[in-house]
Tab-separated table of C-alpha atoms in Angstrom:
chain	number	residue	atom	x	y	z
W	1	UNK	CA	17.404	6.655	-10.636
W	2	UNK	CA	20.427	4.658	-9.522
W	3	UNK	CA	19.454	1.675	-7.414
W	4	UNK	CA	22.960	0.460	-6.634
W	5	UNK	CA	25.805	2.576	-5.385
W	6	UNK	CA	29.260	1.025	-5.362
W	7	UNK	CA	31.983	1.898	-2.952
W	8	UNK	CA	34.782	2.661	-3.535
W	9	UNK	CA	34.566	4.282	-6.953
W	10	UNK	CA	38.149	3.257	-7.664
W	11	UNK	CA	40.467	0.738	-6.047
W	12	UNK	CA	44.132	0.071	-6.821
W	13	UNK	CA	45.898	-2.978	-5.357
W	14	UNK	CA	48.901	-5.199	-5.966
W	15	UNK	CA	48.660	-8.604	-7.550
W	16	UNK	CA	47.977	-11.271	-4.944
W	17	UNK	CA	46.062	-8.955	-2.629
W	18	UNK	CA	42.346	-9.218	-1.963
W	19	UNK	CA	39.885	-6.663	-3.338
W	20	UNK	CA	36.600	-5.797	-1.665
W	21	UNK	CA	33.879	-3.759	-3.299
W	22	UNK	CA	30.610	-2.741	-1.727
W	23	UNK	CA	27.179	-1.995	-3.141
W	24	UNK	CA	24.218	-0.347	-1.458
W	25	UNK	CA	20.703	-0.170	-2.783
W	26	UNK	CA	17.508	1.536	-1.793
W	27	UNK	CA	14.485	-0.661	-2.403
W	28	UNK	CA	13.578	-4.285	-1.815
W	29	UNK	CA	15.113	-6.698	-4.288
W	30	UNK	CA	14.585	-10.204	-5.554
W	31	UNK	CA	18.219	-10.792	-6.457
W	32	UNK	CA	21.491	-8.954	-6.759
W	33	UNK	CA	24.071	-9.647	-9.427
W	34	UNK	CA	27.658	-8.608	-10.014
W	35	UNK	CA	29.024	-7.977	-13.494
W	36	UNK	CA	32.529	-7.192	-14.757
W	37	UNK	CA	33.323	-4.888	-17.657
W	38	UNK	CA	36.738	-4.693	-19.255
W	39	UNK	CA	37.640	-1.285	-20.620
W	40	UNK	CA	34.687	-0.176	-22.741
W	41	UNK	CA	33.579	-3.668	-23.668
W	42	UNK	CA	30.552	-5.793	-22.866
W	43	UNK	CA	29.594	-6.871	-19.381
W	44	UNK	CA	30.233	-10.371	-18.106
W	45	UNK	CA	28.012	-11.908	-15.466
W	46	UNK	CA	29.990	-13.005	-12.397
W	47	UNK	CA	27.567	-14.147	-9.750
W	48	UNK	CA	23.943	-13.860	-8.613
W	49	UNK	CA	22.796	-13.936	-5.020
W	50	UNK	CA	19.128	-14.256	-4.128
W	51	UNK	CA	17.436	-12.196	-1.463
W	52	UNK	CA	17.130	-15.224	0.837
W	53	UNK	CA	20.859	-16.001	0.607
W	54	UNK	CA	23.532	-14.407	2.773
W	55	UNK	CA	26.738	-15.582	1.131
W	56	UNK	CA	27.798	-17.211	-2.100
W	57	UNK	CA	31.113	-18.374	-3.526
W	58	UNK	CA	32.336	-18.901	-7.047
W	59	UNK	CA	36.024	-19.640	-7.528
W	60	UNK	CA	37.950	-16.645	-6.174
W	61	UNK	CA	34.744	-14.640	-5.739
W	62	UNK	CA	32.778	-14.305	-2.527
W	63	UNK	CA	29.567	-12.301	-2.409
W	64	UNK	CA	27.623	-11.379	0.687
W	65	UNK	CA	24.172	-9.867	0.933
W	66	UNK	CA	22.661	-8.083	3.911
W	67	UNK	CA	19.057	-7.251	3.091
W	68	UNK	CA	18.527	-5.511	6.434
W	69	UNK	CA	21.249	-3.017	5.518
W	70	UNK	CA	20.425	-3.144	1.803
W	71	UNK	CA	24.043	-3.831	0.963
W	72	UNK	CA	26.246	-6.389	-0.748
W	73	UNK	CA	29.963	-6.918	-1.011
W	74	UNK	CA	32.123	-8.615	-3.619
W	75	UNK	CA	35.463	-10.039	-2.503
W	76	UNK	CA	38.033	-11.114	-5.073
W	77	UNK	CA	40.804	-13.128	-3.460
W	78	UNK	CA	44.376	-13.455	-4.711
W	79	UNK	CA	43.828	-10.846	-7.390
W	80	UNK	CA	45.514	-10.996	-10.775
W	81	UNK	CA	46.352	-8.317	-13.318
W	82	UNK	CA	43.610	-9.821	-15.516
W	83	UNK	CA	41.052	-8.838	-12.844
W	84	UNK	CA	41.573	-5.190	-13.793
W	85	UNK	CA	38.112	-4.014	-14.845
W	86	UNK	CA	35.030	-2.130	-13.720
W	87	UNK	CA	32.691	-4.044	-11.455
W	88	UNK	CA	28.981	-3.281	-11.287
W	89	UNK	CA	26.281	-4.518	-9.009
W	90	UNK	CA	22.833	-4.834	-10.538
W	91	UNK	CA	19.512	-5.172	-8.819
W	92	UNK	CA	16.410	-6.570	-10.436
W	93	UNK	CA	13.516	-5.464	-8.333
W	94	UNK	CA	11.234	-4.874	-11.254
W	95	UNK	CA	9.721	-6.938	-13.984
W	96	UNK	CA	8.164	-5.715	-17.174
W	97	UNK	CA	4.432	-5.214	-17.463
W	98	UNK	CA	3.997	-8.774	-18.699
W	99	UNK	CA	5.726	-10.048	-15.606
W	100	UNK	CA	8.274	-11.931	-17.623
W	101	UNK	CA	11.525	-10.076	-17.779
W	102	UNK	CA	13.717	-8.450	-15.218
W	103	UNK	CA	14.682	-4.833	-15.475
W	104	UNK	CA	18.247	-4.552	-14.237
W	105	UNK	CA	19.396	-1.348	-12.637
W	106	UNK	CA	23.151	-0.994	-12.412
W	107	UNK	CA	25.149	0.782	-9.762
W	108	UNK	CA	27.801	3.336	-10.620
W	109	UNK	CA	30.599	0.763	-10.542
W	110	UNK	CA	34.020	0.307	-8.998
W	111	UNK	CA	37.097	0.581	-11.201
W	112	UNK	CA	39.576	-2.016	-9.968
W	113	UNK	CA	43.212	-1.796	-11.015
W	114	UNK	CA	45.482	-4.705	-10.142
W	115	UNK	CA	49.135	-3.817	-10.517
W	116	UNK	CA	51.545	-6.621	-11.448
Q	1	UNK	CA	27.259	-20.898	-28.797
Q	2	UNK	CA	27.161	-18.586	-25.770
Q	3	UNK	CA	27.999	-15.405	-27.586
Q	4	UNK	CA	26.121	-12.225	-28.355
Q	5	UNK	CA	27.536	-10.447	-31.377
Q	6	UNK	CA	27.099	-6.807	-32.306
Q	7	UNK	CA	27.877	-4.967	-35.524
Q	8	UNK	CA	29.418	-2.624	-36.269
Q	9	UNK	CA	32.037	-2.262	-33.532
Q	10	UNK	CA	32.410	1.438	-34.224
Q	11	UNK	CA	30.115	3.893	-35.993
Q	12	UNK	CA	30.512	7.559	-36.818
Q	13	UNK	CA	27.457	9.354	-38.138
Q	14	UNK	CA	26.238	12.833	-38.840
Q	15	UNK	CA	23.086	14.224	-37.307
Q	16	UNK	CA	21.169	13.781	-40.556
Q	17	UNK	CA	22.222	10.194	-41.194
Q	18	UNK	CA	20.197	7.026	-40.783
Q	19	UNK	CA	22.057	3.998	-39.520
Q	20	UNK	CA	21.286	0.710	-37.809
Q	21	UNK	CA	22.962	-1.296	-35.072
Q	22	UNK	CA	22.625	-5.061	-35.181
Q	23	UNK	CA	22.711	-7.695	-32.474
Q	24	UNK	CA	22.549	-11.466	-32.849
Q	25	UNK	CA	22.466	-14.415	-30.476
Q	26	UNK	CA	22.019	-18.142	-30.986
Q	27	UNK	CA	21.484	-19.217	-27.402
Q	28	UNK	CA	17.742	-19.617	-27.837
Q	29	UNK	CA	17.074	-16.624	-25.611
Q	30	UNK	CA	13.678	-15.018	-26.161
Q	31	UNK	CA	14.406	-11.828	-24.195
Q	32	UNK	CA	16.689	-9.214	-25.718
Q	33	UNK	CA	17.761	-5.814	-24.455
Q	34	UNK	CA	19.322	-2.550	-25.594
Q	35	UNK	CA	21.386	-0.488	-23.153
Q	36	UNK	CA	23.145	2.842	-23.530
Q	37	UNK	CA	26.355	3.504	-21.628
Q	38	UNK	CA	28.121	6.840	-21.420
Q	39	UNK	CA	31.775	7.004	-20.454
Q	40	UNK	CA	32.462	6.192	-16.788
Q	41	UNK	CA	28.750	5.579	-16.191
Q	42	UNK	CA	26.720	2.396	-15.706
Q	43	UNK	CA	24.594	0.945	-18.510
Q	44	UNK	CA	21.085	2.346	-18.732
Q	45	UNK	CA	18.249	0.233	-20.049
Q	46	UNK	CA	16.558	1.472	-23.226
Q	47	UNK	CA	14.345	-1.339	-24.527
Q	48	UNK	CA	13.360	-4.911	-23.724
Q	49	UNK	CA	11.905	-7.406	-26.187
Q	50	UNK	CA	10.189	-10.546	-25.013
Q	51	UNK	CA	9.168	-13.172	-27.559
Q	52	UNK	CA	9.884	-10.627	-30.273
Q	53	UNK	CA	7.460	-8.106	-28.777
Q	54	UNK	CA	8.486	-4.825	-27.167
Q	55	UNK	CA	7.833	-5.140	-23.440
Q	56	UNK	CA	9.747	-2.195	-21.992
Q	57	UNK	CA	10.501	1.210	-23.497
Q	58	UNK	CA	12.300	3.407	-20.992
Q	59	UNK	CA	10.929	6.649	-22.451
Q	60	UNK	CA	13.592	6.641	-25.139
Q	61	UNK	CA	13.382	9.422	-27.768
Q	62	UNK	CA	11.773	8.379	-31.029
Q	63	UNK	CA	15.012	8.952	-32.928
Q	64	UNK	CA	15.892	5.489	-31.573
Q	65	UNK	CA	13.690	2.800	-33.104
Q	66	UNK	CA	14.130	-0.823	-32.032
Q	67	UNK	CA	13.151	-3.829	-34.098
Q	68	UNK	CA	13.184	-7.546	-33.369
Q	69	UNK	CA	12.678	-9.307	-36.717
Q	70	UNK	CA	13.111	-12.797	-35.277
Q	71	UNK	CA	14.140	-14.592	-32.127
Q	72	UNK	CA	17.866	-14.282	-32.878
Q	73	UNK	CA	18.131	-10.723	-34.116
Q	74	UNK	CA	17.696	-7.313	-32.565
Q	75	UNK	CA	18.187	-4.045	-34.409
Q	76	UNK	CA	18.355	-0.450	-33.286
Q	77	UNK	CA	17.566	2.058	-36.026
Q	78	UNK	CA	19.062	5.500	-35.585
Q	79	UNK	CA	17.842	8.682	-37.223
Q	80	UNK	CA	18.542	12.365	-36.634
Q	81	UNK	CA	20.697	11.697	-33.592
Q	82	UNK	CA	22.265	14.378	-31.454
Q	83	UNK	CA	25.915	14.605	-30.340
Q	84	UNK	CA	24.825	13.728	-26.794
Q	85	UNK	CA	23.688	10.343	-28.126
Q	86	UNK	CA	27.338	9.392	-28.563
Q	87	UNK	CA	27.869	6.379	-26.299
Q	88	UNK	CA	28.516	2.651	-26.151
Q	89	UNK	CA	25.362	0.755	-27.123
Q	90	UNK	CA	25.123	-2.666	-25.574
Q	91	UNK	CA	22.869	-5.520	-26.540
Q	92	UNK	CA	22.041	-8.317	-24.125
Q	93	UNK	CA	19.911	-11.435	-24.071
Q	94	UNK	CA	18.491	-13.779	-21.480
Q	95	UNK	CA	16.079	-16.594	-21.077
Q	96	UNK	CA	12.629	-15.185	-20.425
Q	97	UNK	CA	11.998	-14.993	-16.712
Q	98	UNK	CA	15.626	-15.503	-15.736
Q	99	UNK	CA	17.757	-12.782	-14.319
Q	100	UNK	CA	21.198	-13.372	-15.809
Q	101	UNK	CA	21.860	-11.389	-18.960
Q	102	UNK	CA	24.520	-12.063	-21.576
Q	103	UNK	CA	26.033	-8.989	-23.156
Q	104	UNK	CA	27.576	-8.321	-26.522
Q	105	UNK	CA	30.801	-6.295	-26.877
Q	106	UNK	CA	28.894	-3.157	-27.827
Q	107	UNK	CA	28.895	-0.623	-30.639
Q	108	UNK	CA	30.749	2.595	-29.937
Q	109	UNK	CA	28.761	5.380	-31.575
Q	110	UNK	CA	30.009	8.874	-32.277
Q	111	UNK	CA	27.537	11.460	-33.538
Q	112	UNK	CA	29.097	14.501	-35.168
């Protein structure tokens, strides 16, 4: 079942504007990550926020986490055409039976289009 | 080297064919993953290998057979696939016990 649900499903903005994407999840988590995927290619890790953190920054990215509301947001400031991609949140509430590896569950994703 | 490579990039196969997808990484990661992604959908986990041993199988049909011959390589053997198996197959790796995964560019599979 889908753990993360992104909102909106699609977002179209002009270059230079800010883009905000939201993610909601259903169960308790250890961490939440955001990944970017360019048109049918592999995913690239953007940022990880732990369950005891409320906000994290990385370059033009700002992620917030509200565990009481089971939600996270990703803000991309001063967007560029190169930011056009699908953005997925991923939660890792579960480990494998050996307790070693995280099982990521991805949300449905937000397709961001940045128009030049 | 922070790259995960996958071959081939594209694959077309008939339902009676046998083919293999390959994934390689040289980051020293001992956890490797296979995901399946349908168009406009998120990736779905298929298998996880940890220290070259299968640790998670997400109830994947037996027509998909994973193999991890060594710490750098991960294969996915395909046999008697169905058209609905057409998808982008993504490989990923991570350090054991760490959450961040590094993905390859994927193999786009079409089953006719």
